[in-house]
Short mmCIF file of C-alpha atoms and ligand atoms in Angstrom, two decimals:
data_model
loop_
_atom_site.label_atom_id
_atom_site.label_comp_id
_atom_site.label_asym_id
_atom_site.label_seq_id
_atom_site.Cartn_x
_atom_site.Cartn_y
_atom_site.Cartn_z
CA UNK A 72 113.05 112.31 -165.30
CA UNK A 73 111.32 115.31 -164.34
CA UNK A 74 109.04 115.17 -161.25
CA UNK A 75 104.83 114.79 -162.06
CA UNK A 76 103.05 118.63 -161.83
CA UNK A 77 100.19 118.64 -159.31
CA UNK A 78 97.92 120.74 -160.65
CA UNK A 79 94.71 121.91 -158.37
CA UNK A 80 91.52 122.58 -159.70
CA UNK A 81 88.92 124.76 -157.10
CA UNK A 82 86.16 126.63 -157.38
CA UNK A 83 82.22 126.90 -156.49
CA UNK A 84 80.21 123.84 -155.93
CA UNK A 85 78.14 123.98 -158.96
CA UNK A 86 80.28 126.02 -161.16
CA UNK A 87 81.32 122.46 -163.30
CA UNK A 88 84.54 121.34 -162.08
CA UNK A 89 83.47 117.83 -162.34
CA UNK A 90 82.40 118.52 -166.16
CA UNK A 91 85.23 120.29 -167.53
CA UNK A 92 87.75 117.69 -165.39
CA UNK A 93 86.03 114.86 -167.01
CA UNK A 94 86.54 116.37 -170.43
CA UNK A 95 90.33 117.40 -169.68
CA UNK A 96 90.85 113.88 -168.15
CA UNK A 97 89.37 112.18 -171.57
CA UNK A 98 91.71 114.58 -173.68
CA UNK A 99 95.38 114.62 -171.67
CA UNK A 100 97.93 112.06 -171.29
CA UNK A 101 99.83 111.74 -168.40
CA UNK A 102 97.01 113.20 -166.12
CA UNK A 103 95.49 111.51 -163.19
CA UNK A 104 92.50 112.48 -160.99
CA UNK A 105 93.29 112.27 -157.12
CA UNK A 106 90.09 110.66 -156.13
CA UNK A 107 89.38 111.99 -152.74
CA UNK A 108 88.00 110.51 -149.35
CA UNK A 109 84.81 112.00 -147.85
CA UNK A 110 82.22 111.53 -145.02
CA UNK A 111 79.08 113.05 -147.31
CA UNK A 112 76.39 110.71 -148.36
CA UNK A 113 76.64 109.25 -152.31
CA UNK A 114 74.49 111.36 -154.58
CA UNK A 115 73.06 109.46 -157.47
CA UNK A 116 75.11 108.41 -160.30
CA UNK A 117 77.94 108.59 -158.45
CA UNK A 118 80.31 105.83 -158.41
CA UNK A 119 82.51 104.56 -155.08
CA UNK A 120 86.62 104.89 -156.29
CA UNK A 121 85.50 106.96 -158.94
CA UNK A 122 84.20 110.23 -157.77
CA UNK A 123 84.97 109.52 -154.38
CA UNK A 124 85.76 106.91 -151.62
CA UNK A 125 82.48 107.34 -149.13
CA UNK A 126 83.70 106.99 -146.03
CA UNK A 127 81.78 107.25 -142.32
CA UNK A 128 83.71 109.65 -139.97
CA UNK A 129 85.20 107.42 -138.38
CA UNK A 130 87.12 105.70 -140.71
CA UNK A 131 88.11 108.90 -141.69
CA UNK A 132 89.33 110.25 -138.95
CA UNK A 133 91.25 107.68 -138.22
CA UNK A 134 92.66 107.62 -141.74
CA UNK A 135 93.79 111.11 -140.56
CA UNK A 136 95.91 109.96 -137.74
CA UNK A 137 97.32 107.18 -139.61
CA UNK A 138 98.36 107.35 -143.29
CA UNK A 139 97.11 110.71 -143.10
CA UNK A 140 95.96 113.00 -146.03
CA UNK A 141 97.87 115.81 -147.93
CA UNK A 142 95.16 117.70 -147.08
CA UNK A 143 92.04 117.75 -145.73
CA UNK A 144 89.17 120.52 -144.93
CA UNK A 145 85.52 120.31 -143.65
CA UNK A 146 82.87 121.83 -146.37
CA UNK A 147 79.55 122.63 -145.53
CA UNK A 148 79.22 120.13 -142.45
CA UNK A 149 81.01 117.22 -144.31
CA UNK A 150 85.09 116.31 -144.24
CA UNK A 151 86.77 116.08 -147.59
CA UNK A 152 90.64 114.68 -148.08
CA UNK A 153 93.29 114.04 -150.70
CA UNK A 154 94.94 110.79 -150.02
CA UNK A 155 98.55 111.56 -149.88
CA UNK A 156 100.41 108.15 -150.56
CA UNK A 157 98.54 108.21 -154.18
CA UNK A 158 99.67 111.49 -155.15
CA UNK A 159 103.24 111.27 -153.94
CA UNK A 160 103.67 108.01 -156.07
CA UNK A 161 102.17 109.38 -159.16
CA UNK A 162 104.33 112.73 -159.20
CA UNK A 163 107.59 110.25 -158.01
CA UNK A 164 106.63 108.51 -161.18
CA UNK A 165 106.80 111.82 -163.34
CA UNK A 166 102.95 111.40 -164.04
CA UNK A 167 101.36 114.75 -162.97
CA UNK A 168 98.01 115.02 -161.15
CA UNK A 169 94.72 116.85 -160.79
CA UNK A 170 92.98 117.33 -157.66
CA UNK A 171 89.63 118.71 -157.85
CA UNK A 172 89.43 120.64 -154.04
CA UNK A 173 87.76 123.40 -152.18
CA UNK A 174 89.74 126.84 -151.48
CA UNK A 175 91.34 126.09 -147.84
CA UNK A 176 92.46 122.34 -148.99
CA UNK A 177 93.70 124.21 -152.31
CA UNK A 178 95.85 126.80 -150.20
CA UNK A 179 97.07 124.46 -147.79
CA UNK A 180 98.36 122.73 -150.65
CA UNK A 181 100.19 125.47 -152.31
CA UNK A 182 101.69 126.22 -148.51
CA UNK A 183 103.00 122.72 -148.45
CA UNK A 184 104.24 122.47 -152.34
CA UNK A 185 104.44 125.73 -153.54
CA UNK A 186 105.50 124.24 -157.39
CA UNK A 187 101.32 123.21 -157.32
CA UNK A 188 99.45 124.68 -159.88
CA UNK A 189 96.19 126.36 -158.83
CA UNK A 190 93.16 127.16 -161.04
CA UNK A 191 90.52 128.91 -159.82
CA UNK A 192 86.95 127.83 -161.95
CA UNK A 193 84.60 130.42 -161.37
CA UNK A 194 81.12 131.26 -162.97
CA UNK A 195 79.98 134.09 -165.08
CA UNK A 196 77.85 135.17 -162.55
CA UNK A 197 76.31 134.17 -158.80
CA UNK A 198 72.60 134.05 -160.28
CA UNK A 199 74.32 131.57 -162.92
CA UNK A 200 75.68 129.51 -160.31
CA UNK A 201 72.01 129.31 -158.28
CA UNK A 202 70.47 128.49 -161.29
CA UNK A 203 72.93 125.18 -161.36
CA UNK A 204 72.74 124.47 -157.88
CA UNK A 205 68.45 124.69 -158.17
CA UNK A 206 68.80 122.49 -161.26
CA UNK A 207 70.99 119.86 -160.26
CA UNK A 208 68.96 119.62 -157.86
CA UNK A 209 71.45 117.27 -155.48
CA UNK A 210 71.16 119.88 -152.36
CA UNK A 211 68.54 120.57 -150.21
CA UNK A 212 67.60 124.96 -150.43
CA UNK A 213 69.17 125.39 -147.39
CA UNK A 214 72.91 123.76 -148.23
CA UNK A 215 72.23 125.38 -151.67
CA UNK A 216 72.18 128.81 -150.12
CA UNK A 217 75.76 127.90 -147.82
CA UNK A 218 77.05 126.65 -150.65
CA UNK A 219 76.45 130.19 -152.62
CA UNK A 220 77.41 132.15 -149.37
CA UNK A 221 80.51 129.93 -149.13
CA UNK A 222 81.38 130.57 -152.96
CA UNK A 223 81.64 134.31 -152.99
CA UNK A 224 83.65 133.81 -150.09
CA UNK A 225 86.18 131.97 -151.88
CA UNK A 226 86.18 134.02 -154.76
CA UNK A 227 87.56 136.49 -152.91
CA UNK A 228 90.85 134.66 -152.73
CA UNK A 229 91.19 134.72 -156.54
CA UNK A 230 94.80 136.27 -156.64
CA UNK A 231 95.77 133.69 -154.27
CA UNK A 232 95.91 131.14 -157.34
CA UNK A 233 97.74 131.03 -160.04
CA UNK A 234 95.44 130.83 -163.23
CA UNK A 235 90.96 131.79 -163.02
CA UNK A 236 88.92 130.11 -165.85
CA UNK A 237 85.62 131.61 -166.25
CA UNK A 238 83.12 128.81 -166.86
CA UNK A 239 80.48 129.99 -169.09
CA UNK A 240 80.90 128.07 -172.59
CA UNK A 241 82.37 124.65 -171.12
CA UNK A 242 84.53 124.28 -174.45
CA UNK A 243 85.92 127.41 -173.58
CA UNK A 244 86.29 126.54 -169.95
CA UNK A 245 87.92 123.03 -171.06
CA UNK A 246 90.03 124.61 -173.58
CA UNK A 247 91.37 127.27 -171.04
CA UNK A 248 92.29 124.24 -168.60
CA UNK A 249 93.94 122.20 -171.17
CA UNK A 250 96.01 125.71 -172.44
CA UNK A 251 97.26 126.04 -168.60
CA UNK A 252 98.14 122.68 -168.40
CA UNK A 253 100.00 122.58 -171.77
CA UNK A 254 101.82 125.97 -170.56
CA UNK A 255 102.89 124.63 -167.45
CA UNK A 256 104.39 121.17 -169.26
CA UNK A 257 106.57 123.82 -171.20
CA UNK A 258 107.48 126.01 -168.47
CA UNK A 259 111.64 126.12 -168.00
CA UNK A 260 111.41 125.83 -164.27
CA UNK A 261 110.38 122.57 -165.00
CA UNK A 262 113.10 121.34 -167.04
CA UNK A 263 115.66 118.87 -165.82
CA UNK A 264 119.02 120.00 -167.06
CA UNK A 265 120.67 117.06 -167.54
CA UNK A 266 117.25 116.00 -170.21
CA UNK A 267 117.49 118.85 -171.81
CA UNK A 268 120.86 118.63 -173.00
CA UNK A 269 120.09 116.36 -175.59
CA UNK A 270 119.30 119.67 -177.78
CA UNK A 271 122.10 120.46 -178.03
CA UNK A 272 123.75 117.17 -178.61
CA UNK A 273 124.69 115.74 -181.84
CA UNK A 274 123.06 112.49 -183.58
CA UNK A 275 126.07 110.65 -184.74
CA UNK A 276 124.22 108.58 -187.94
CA UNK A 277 122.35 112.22 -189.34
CA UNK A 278 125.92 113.61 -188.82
CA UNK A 279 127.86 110.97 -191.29
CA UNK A 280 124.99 111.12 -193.71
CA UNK A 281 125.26 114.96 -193.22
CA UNK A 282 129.03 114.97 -193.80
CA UNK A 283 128.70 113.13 -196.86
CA UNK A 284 126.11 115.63 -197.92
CA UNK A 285 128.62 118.43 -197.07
CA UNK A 286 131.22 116.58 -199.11
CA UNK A 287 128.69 115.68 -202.26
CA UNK A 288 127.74 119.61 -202.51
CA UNK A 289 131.79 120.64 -202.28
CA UNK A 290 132.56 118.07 -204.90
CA UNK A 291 129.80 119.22 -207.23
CA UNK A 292 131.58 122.97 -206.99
CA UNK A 293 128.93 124.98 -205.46
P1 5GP B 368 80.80 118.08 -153.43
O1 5GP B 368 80.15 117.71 -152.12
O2 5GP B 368 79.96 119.07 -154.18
O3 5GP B 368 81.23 116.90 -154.23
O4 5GP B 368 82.14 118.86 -153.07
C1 5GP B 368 82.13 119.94 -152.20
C2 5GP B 368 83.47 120.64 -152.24
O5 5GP B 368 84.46 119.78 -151.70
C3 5GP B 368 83.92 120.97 -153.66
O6 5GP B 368 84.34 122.32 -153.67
C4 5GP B 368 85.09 120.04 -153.91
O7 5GP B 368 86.06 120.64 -154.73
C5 5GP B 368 85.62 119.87 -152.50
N1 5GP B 368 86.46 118.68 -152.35
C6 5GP B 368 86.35 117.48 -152.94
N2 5GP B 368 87.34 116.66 -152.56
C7 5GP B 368 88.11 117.37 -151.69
C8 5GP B 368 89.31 117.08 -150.96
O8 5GP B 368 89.90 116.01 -151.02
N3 5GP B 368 89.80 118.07 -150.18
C9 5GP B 368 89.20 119.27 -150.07
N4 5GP B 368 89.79 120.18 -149.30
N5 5GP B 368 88.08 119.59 -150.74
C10 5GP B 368 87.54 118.65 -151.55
#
């Protein structure tokens, strides 16, 4: 059975990864969102186990010295982390994964599993990406303005991942995701020999129906 792909989705606050995940999650088969642990305060609408496990520092930290996380990175004054036990099992169990992190927790990731698939979501624009963060409206002006300073930081490490969606039509955007995903199911680095051999094996009921085919044809004289 071949191994689960862990795919990594980054990019901007604001720029939509929740959105197109959501729609990519409702879509594909056999993918799981890694719901991450963090220490920032629930925003409306957001649901506990869902989104996110809310979690007080402490408990994160010492989730960190324990069980520990596959990775883990501070974002604009708040700790974010991807539990590892979860995602181990699910790619053991040939289920692959999407983890929806910032730029240094996607990096350290490809560092530790360099078979991870990374997708950089970035907007059409930075005014584009204001315009989101004012409307949302979740962020007070000044995180607004870290979070844009802290964006075109990170899009600076673009050839650093393997695939950039632009997000400006989100059926493009979710379409572009999906067409990664679907290319990376297909790719021959990720096919287990032994599974694959079965192309080139022989179905021994089609074969005795085909042999009496053969025979039928050589009978009739043609
Ligand atoms: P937000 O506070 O807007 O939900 O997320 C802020 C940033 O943290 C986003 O870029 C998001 O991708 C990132 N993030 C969410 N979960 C994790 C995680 O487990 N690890 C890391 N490194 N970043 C995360």
């Amino acid at each position: 059975m071949r191994r689960g792909i862990l795919f990594v989705l980054s990019g901007a606050s604001g720029v939509g990864k929740g959105t197109v995940l959501s729609y990519v999650l409702s879509q594909e088969e056999n993918l799981f969102f890694s719901v991450s642990w963090t220490t920032r305060a629930q925003r409306k609408g957001e649901v506990h186990g869902k989104d996110y496990y809310f979690k007080s520092r402490e408990e994160f930290t010492h989730e960190l010295e324990t069980t520990g996380f596959l990775e883990h990175a501070e974002f604009v004054g708040h700790l974010y982390g991807t539990p590892r036990r979860k995602v181990e099992e699910q790619l053991a169990a040939g289920n692959d994964v999407i983890l929806d992190v910032e730029r240094i927790g996607a990096l350290n990731v490809k560092r530790l599993m360099p078979e991870a698939v990374l997708v950089q979501l970035v907007p059409p624009n930075l005014s584009k990406l204001r315009q989101r963060l004012l409307k949302r409206g979740t962020d007070a002006l000044e995180v607004i303005d870290k979070r844009l300073k802290r964006a075109v930081e990170d899009m600076q490490f673009y050839q650093e991942f393997d695939y950039v969606i632009v997000n400006d039509d989100l059926a493009t955007a979710v379409d572009d995701l999906e067409g990664v995903i679907r290319a990376e199911r297909l790719s021959t680095n990720r096919i287990v020999p032994s599974e694959f051999m079965v192309h080139s094996s022989k179905d021994p009921s089609l074969e005795l129906e085909l042999d009496d085919l053969e025979s039928r044809i050589r009978a009739s004289g043609q």
